[in-house]
Amino acid sequence: MAFVLSLLTALVLVSYGPGGSLGCDLSLNHVLAGRETRNLLKQMRRHSPHFCLQDRKDFAFPQEMVEGGQLQEAQAISVLHEMLQQSLNVFNTTRSSAAWDTTILEQLCTGLGEQLADLDGCLQQVTGEEDSALGRTGPTDAVTTYFKGIHVYLNEKEYSDCAWEIVRLDIRRAFSSSASLQERLRM
Ligand SMILES: *[C@@H]1O[C@H](CO)[C@@H](O)[C@H](O)[C@H]1NC(C)=O
């Protein structure tokens, strides 16, 4: 029995291994939508970075963890899911509409929403549950904390143009970091 169990465990581990062989294959469209998100965030730029130097801040995105290739599939999906949800919480707001070109902003939010819907399905497949909170672990919490810092900062800076600029830049970097996770889930 013990042998059978460990054999089963080994099989499960193999099928959960890197590469998303469990069945959560992100479509090419999803990856392209991610690229589009990074492009839109780039297009939104309004100031030269030098102009806002004094407002710079390190929000401590967990970059090494995201780029390190150590996350399990469910964790990776959960991290991406949290990034999309939290980015919507930042950009799909009246504060944000007041600060940015609304046409680009709408495109950005629509794209984020579509990718989020994609990942909902994925997360359910991987955890086998309706409750997508199950994939949530330390890495996801680190992303949540990162976005909490962003909200606190925007609030402190009273949503100034420079504060938005710094935030836009940082979130764009975060999405560049996470592109490797997306690629991995596509394999
Ligand atoms: C943005 O917010 C509005 C209202 O709060 C909501 O109806 C809409 O679904 C949100 N858009 C996305 C893409 O989540």
mmCIF file of C-alpha atoms and ligand atoms in Angstrom:
data_model
loop_
_atom_site.group_PDB
_atom_site.id
_atom_site.type_symbol
_atom_site.label_atom_id
_atom_site.label_comp_id
_atom_site.label_asym_id
_atom_site.label_seq_id
_atom_site.Cartn_x
_atom_site.Cartn_y
_atom_site.Cartn_z
ATOM 1 C CA MET A 1 0.000 0.000 0.000
ATOM 2 C CA ALA A 2 2.753 2.397 0.980
ATOM 3 C CA PHE A 3 4.505 1.571 -2.262
ATOM 4 C CA VAL A 4 1.375 2.193 -4.309
ATOM 5 C CA LEU A 5 0.869 5.470 -2.509
ATOM 6 C CA SER A 6 4.374 6.689 -3.175
ATOM 7 C CA LEU A 7 4.058 5.590 -6.768
ATOM 8 C CA LEU A 8 0.857 7.605 -7.041
ATOM 9 C CA THR A 9 2.535 10.571 -5.414
ATOM 10 C CA ALA A 10 5.387 10.318 -7.877
ATOM 11 C CA LEU A 11 2.942 10.208 -10.780
ATOM 12 C CA VAL A 12 1.066 13.198 -9.458
ATOM 13 C CA LEU A 13 4.311 15.099 -8.985
ATOM 14 C CA VAL A 14 5.366 14.292 -12.519
ATOM 15 C CA SER A 15 2.096 15.448 -14.016
ATOM 16 C CA TYR A 16 2.139 18.623 -11.939
ATOM 17 C CA GLY A 17 5.724 19.307 -12.965
ATOM 18 C CA PRO A 18 6.949 22.323 -14.860
ATOM 19 C CA GLY A 19 5.300 22.959 -18.161
ATOM 20 C CA GLY A 20 1.666 22.983 -17.182
ATOM 21 C CA SER A 21 1.068 19.440 -18.346
ATOM 22 C CA LEU A 22 -1.918 19.260 -16.047
ATOM 23 C CA GLY A 23 -4.064 20.876 -18.691
ATOM 24 C CA CYS A 24 -3.853 24.511 -17.876
ATOM 25 C CA ASP A 25 -2.439 25.531 -21.219
ATOM 26 C CA LEU A 26 -2.758 29.222 -21.650
ATOM 27 C CA SER A 27 -3.751 30.121 -25.162
ATOM 28 C CA LEU A 28 -1.444 32.063 -27.427
ATOM 29 C CA ASN A 29 -4.041 34.824 -27.193
ATOM 30 C CA HIS A 30 -3.465 35.036 -23.473
ATOM 31 C CA VAL A 31 0.242 35.554 -23.959
ATOM 32 C CA LEU A 32 -0.401 38.145 -26.662
ATOM 33 C CA ALA A 33 -2.848 39.923 -24.360
ATOM 34 C CA GLY A 34 -0.099 40.062 -21.748
ATOM 35 C CA ARG A 35 2.214 41.656 -24.277
ATOM 36 C CA GLU A 36 -0.519 44.154 -25.177
ATOM 37 C CA THR A 37 -0.914 45.043 -21.478
ATOM 38 C CA ARG A 38 2.790 45.850 -21.232
ATOM 39 C CA ASN A 39 2.572 47.921 -24.429
ATOM 40 C CA LEU A 40 -0.393 49.900 -23.182
ATOM 41 C CA LEU A 41 1.324 50.569 -19.871
ATOM 42 C CA LYS A 42 4.276 51.840 -21.882
ATOM 43 C CA GLN A 43 2.101 54.074 -24.081
ATOM 44 C CA MET A 44 0.535 55.642 -21.001
ATOM 45 C CA ARG A 45 3.804 57.347 -20.117
ATOM 46 C CA ARG A 46 3.412 61.102 -19.752
ATOM 47 C CA HIS A 47 6.584 62.244 -18.034
ATOM 48 C CA SER A 48 10.235 61.674 -18.497
ATOM 49 C CA PRO A 49 11.378 59.458 -15.615
ATOM 50 C CA HIS A 50 13.818 62.223 -14.599
ATOM 51 C CA PHE A 51 10.960 64.570 -13.925
ATOM 52 C CA CYS A 52 9.651 62.365 -11.100
ATOM 53 C CA LEU A 53 12.948 61.256 -9.564
ATOM 54 C CA GLN A 54 12.145 62.684 -6.146
ATOM 55 C CA ASP A 55 9.021 60.529 -5.923
ATOM 56 C CA ARG A 56 10.774 57.249 -6.621
ATOM 57 C CA LYS A 57 9.959 54.414 -4.302
ATOM 58 C CA ASP A 58 10.796 50.725 -4.075
ATOM 59 C CA PHE A 59 7.580 48.741 -3.683
ATOM 60 C CA ALA A 60 9.552 45.508 -3.393
ATOM 61 C CA PHE A 61 7.948 43.401 -6.085
ATOM 62 C CA PRO A 62 8.992 39.772 -5.396
ATOM 63 C CA GLN A 63 10.942 39.648 -8.627
ATOM 64 C CA GLU A 64 13.374 36.854 -7.815
ATOM 65 C CA MET A 65 10.571 34.589 -6.732
ATOM 66 C CA VAL A 66 8.562 35.277 -9.873
ATOM 67 C CA GLU A 67 11.514 34.928 -12.247
ATOM 68 C CA GLY A 68 13.268 32.123 -10.408
ATOM 69 C CA GLY A 69 11.311 29.274 -11.972
ATOM 70 C CA GLN A 70 10.636 27.655 -8.592
ATOM 71 C CA LEU A 71 6.902 28.177 -8.406
ATOM 72 C CA GLN A 72 4.588 25.223 -8.846
ATOM 73 C CA GLU A 73 1.925 25.495 -11.491
ATOM 74 C CA ALA A 74 -0.924 26.330 -9.116
ATOM 75 C CA GLN A 75 1.247 28.948 -7.401
ATOM 76 C CA ALA A 76 2.244 30.475 -10.713
ATOM 77 C CA ILE A 77 -1.369 30.747 -11.810
ATOM 78 C CA SER A 78 -2.374 32.192 -8.477
ATOM 79 C CA VAL A 79 0.406 34.801 -8.650
ATOM 80 C CA LEU A 80 -0.585 35.860 -12.164
ATOM 81 C CA HIS A 81 -4.235 35.936 -11.149
ATOM 82 C CA GLU A 82 -3.477 38.169 -8.180
ATOM 83 C CA MET A 83 -1.411 40.545 -10.310
ATOM 84 C CA LEU A 84 -4.274 40.976 -12.762
ATOM 85 C CA GLN A 85 -6.914 41.400 -10.070
ATOM 86 C CA GLN A 86 -4.810 43.859 -8.095
ATOM 87 C CA SER A 87 -3.885 45.852 -11.197
ATOM 88 C CA LEU A 88 -7.576 46.232 -11.935
ATOM 89 C CA ASN A 89 -8.057 47.445 -8.370
ATOM 90 C CA VAL A 90 -5.476 50.152 -9.123
ATOM 91 C CA PHE A 91 -6.493 51.121 -12.653
ATOM 92 C CA ASN A 92 -10.226 50.443 -12.830
ATOM 93 C CA THR A 93 -11.059 53.352 -10.520
ATOM 94 C CA THR A 94 -12.343 56.892 -10.840
ATOM 95 C CA ARG A 95 -9.003 58.164 -9.488
ATOM 96 C CA SER A 96 -7.235 56.433 -12.297
ATOM 97 C CA SER A 97 -9.679 57.707 -14.940
ATOM 98 C CA ALA A 98 -8.983 61.232 -13.741
ATOM 99 C CA ALA A 99 -5.248 60.731 -14.193
ATOM 100 C CA TRP A 100 -4.923 58.852 -17.481
ATOM 101 C CA ASP A 101 -6.095 58.950 -21.072
ATOM 102 C CA THR A 102 -9.420 57.153 -20.729
ATOM 103 C CA THR A 103 -9.244 55.427 -24.114
ATOM 104 C CA ILE A 104 -5.991 53.669 -23.331
ATOM 105 C CA LEU A 105 -7.117 53.057 -19.781
ATOM 106 C CA GLU A 106 -10.265 51.307 -20.993
ATOM 107 C CA GLN A 107 -8.233 49.112 -23.313
ATOM 108 C CA LEU A 108 -5.921 48.292 -20.446
ATOM 109 C CA CYS A 109 -8.743 47.349 -18.072
ATOM 110 C CA THR A 110 -10.594 45.313 -20.702
ATOM 111 C CA GLY A 111 -7.428 43.351 -21.441
ATOM 112 C CA LEU A 112 -6.723 42.772 -17.765
ATOM 113 C CA GLY A 113 -10.312 41.593 -17.252
ATOM 114 C CA GLU A 114 -10.089 39.108 -20.131
ATOM 115 C CA GLN A 115 -6.821 37.639 -18.910
ATOM 116 C CA LEU A 116 -8.309 37.358 -15.451
ATOM 117 C CA ALA A 117 -11.286 35.402 -16.794
ATOM 118 C CA ASP A 118 -8.874 33.044 -18.616
ATOM 119 C CA LEU A 119 -6.970 32.370 -15.441
ATOM 120 C CA ASP A 120 -10.126 31.774 -13.423
ATOM 121 C CA GLY A 121 -10.769 28.714 -15.540
ATOM 122 C CA CYS A 122 -7.137 27.637 -15.230
ATOM 123 C CA LEU A 123 -7.006 27.975 -11.491
ATOM 124 C CA GLN A 124 -10.161 25.919 -11.065
ATOM 125 C CA GLN A 125 -8.733 23.204 -13.291
ATOM 126 C CA VAL A 126 -5.516 23.016 -11.326
ATOM 127 C CA THR A 127 -6.989 23.102 -7.857
ATOM 128 C CA GLY A 128 -10.047 21.108 -8.932
ATOM 129 C CA GLU A 129 -12.168 23.492 -6.924
ATOM 130 C CA GLU A 130 -14.502 26.372 -7.483
ATOM 131 C CA ASP A 131 -12.702 28.269 -4.758
ATOM 132 C CA SER A 132 -9.784 29.916 -6.463
ATOM 133 C CA ALA A 133 -8.319 30.958 -3.110
ATOM 134 C CA LEU A 134 -6.888 27.434 -2.776
ATOM 135 C CA GLY A 135 -3.847 28.101 -4.925
ATOM 136 C CA ARG A 136 -3.024 30.987 -2.648
ATOM 137 C CA THR A 137 0.297 30.664 -0.825
ATOM 138 C CA GLY A 138 3.259 32.786 0.244
ATOM 139 C CA PRO A 139 4.118 33.951 -3.275
ATOM 140 C CA THR A 140 0.581 35.238 -3.844
ATOM 141 C CA ASP A 141 0.638 37.018 -0.492
ATOM 142 C CA ALA A 142 3.884 38.729 -1.482
ATOM 143 C CA VAL A 143 2.129 40.107 -4.564
ATOM 144 C CA THR A 144 -0.799 41.292 -2.452
ATOM 145 C CA THR A 145 1.606 43.074 -0.111
ATOM 146 C CA TYR A 146 3.320 44.720 -3.066
ATOM 147 C CA PHE A 147 0.017 46.202 -4.239
ATOM 148 C CA LYS A 148 -0.931 47.274 -0.736
ATOM 149 C CA GLY A 149 2.248 49.369 -0.721
ATOM 150 C CA ILE A 150 1.172 50.932 -4.005
ATOM 151 C CA HIS A 151 -2.226 51.937 -2.633
ATOM 152 C CA VAL A 152 -0.658 53.434 0.493
ATOM 153 C CA TYR A 153 1.847 55.348 -1.615
ATOM 154 C CA LEU A 154 -0.761 56.756 -4.039
ATOM 155 C CA ASN A 155 -2.844 57.848 -1.098
ATOM 156 C CA GLU A 156 0.121 59.510 0.643
ATOM 157 C CA LYS A 157 1.045 61.328 -2.566
ATOM 158 C CA GLU A 158 -2.567 62.332 -3.075
ATOM 159 C CA TYR A 159 -2.636 60.642 -6.468
ATOM 160 C CA SER A 160 -0.253 63.194 -7.974
ATOM 161 C CA ASP A 161 0.808 62.861 -11.609
ATOM 162 C CA CYS A 162 4.298 61.825 -10.594
ATOM 163 C CA ALA A 163 2.998 59.250 -8.132
ATOM 164 C CA TRP A 164 0.895 57.700 -10.894
ATOM 165 C CA GLU A 165 3.894 57.755 -13.193
ATOM 166 C CA ILE A 166 6.056 55.914 -10.670
ATOM 167 C CA VAL A 167 3.286 53.368 -10.104
ATOM 168 C CA ARG A 168 2.695 52.842 -13.823
ATOM 169 C CA LEU A 169 6.384 52.194 -14.358
ATOM 170 C CA ASP A 170 6.659 49.772 -11.464
ATOM 171 C CA ILE A 171 3.586 47.754 -12.418
ATOM 172 C CA ARG A 172 4.847 47.566 -15.978
ATOM 173 C CA ARG A 173 8.120 46.137 -14.674
ATOM 174 C CA ALA A 174 6.190 43.660 -12.559
ATOM 175 C CA PHE A 175 4.314 42.460 -15.634
ATOM 176 C CA SER A 176 7.576 42.119 -17.532
ATOM 177 C CA SER A 177 8.843 39.949 -14.700
ATOM 178 C CA SER A 178 5.779 37.762 -14.798
ATOM 179 C CA ALA A 179 5.923 37.251 -18.568
ATOM 180 C CA SER A 180 8.227 34.283 -17.971
ATOM 181 C CA LEU A 181 5.539 32.638 -15.807
ATOM 182 C CA GLN A 182 3.024 33.055 -18.602
ATOM 183 C CA GLU A 183 5.413 31.517 -21.088
ATOM 184 C CA ARG A 184 5.982 28.581 -18.780
ATOM 185 C CA LEU A 185 2.245 27.907 -18.435
ATOM 186 C CA ARG A 186 1.976 27.884 -22.194
ATOM 187 C CA MET A 187 4.369 25.015 -22.714
HETATM 188 C C1 LIG B 1 -14.420 48.025 -13.659
HETATM 189 O O1 LIG B 1 -15.264 48.508 -12.639
HETATM 190 C C2 LIG B 1 -16.635 48.507 -13.006
HETATM 191 C C3 LIG B 1 -17.426 49.190 -11.897
HETATM 192 O O2 LIG B 1 -16.785 49.147 -10.678
HETATM 193 C C4 LIG B 1 -17.090 47.101 -13.260
HETATM 194 O O3 LIG B 1 -18.448 47.077 -13.620
HETATM 195 C C5 LIG B 1 -16.256 46.503 -14.382
HETATM 196 O O4 LIG B 1 -16.592 45.154 -14.567
HETATM 197 C C6 LIG B 1 -14.778 46.607 -14.051
HETATM 198 N N1 LIG B 1 -14.005 46.189 -15.203
HETATM 199 C C7 LIG B 1 -13.212 45.130 -15.179
HETATM 200 C C8 LIG B 1 -12.506 44.828 -16.442
HETATM 201 O O5 LIG B 1 -13.038 44.442 -14.188
#
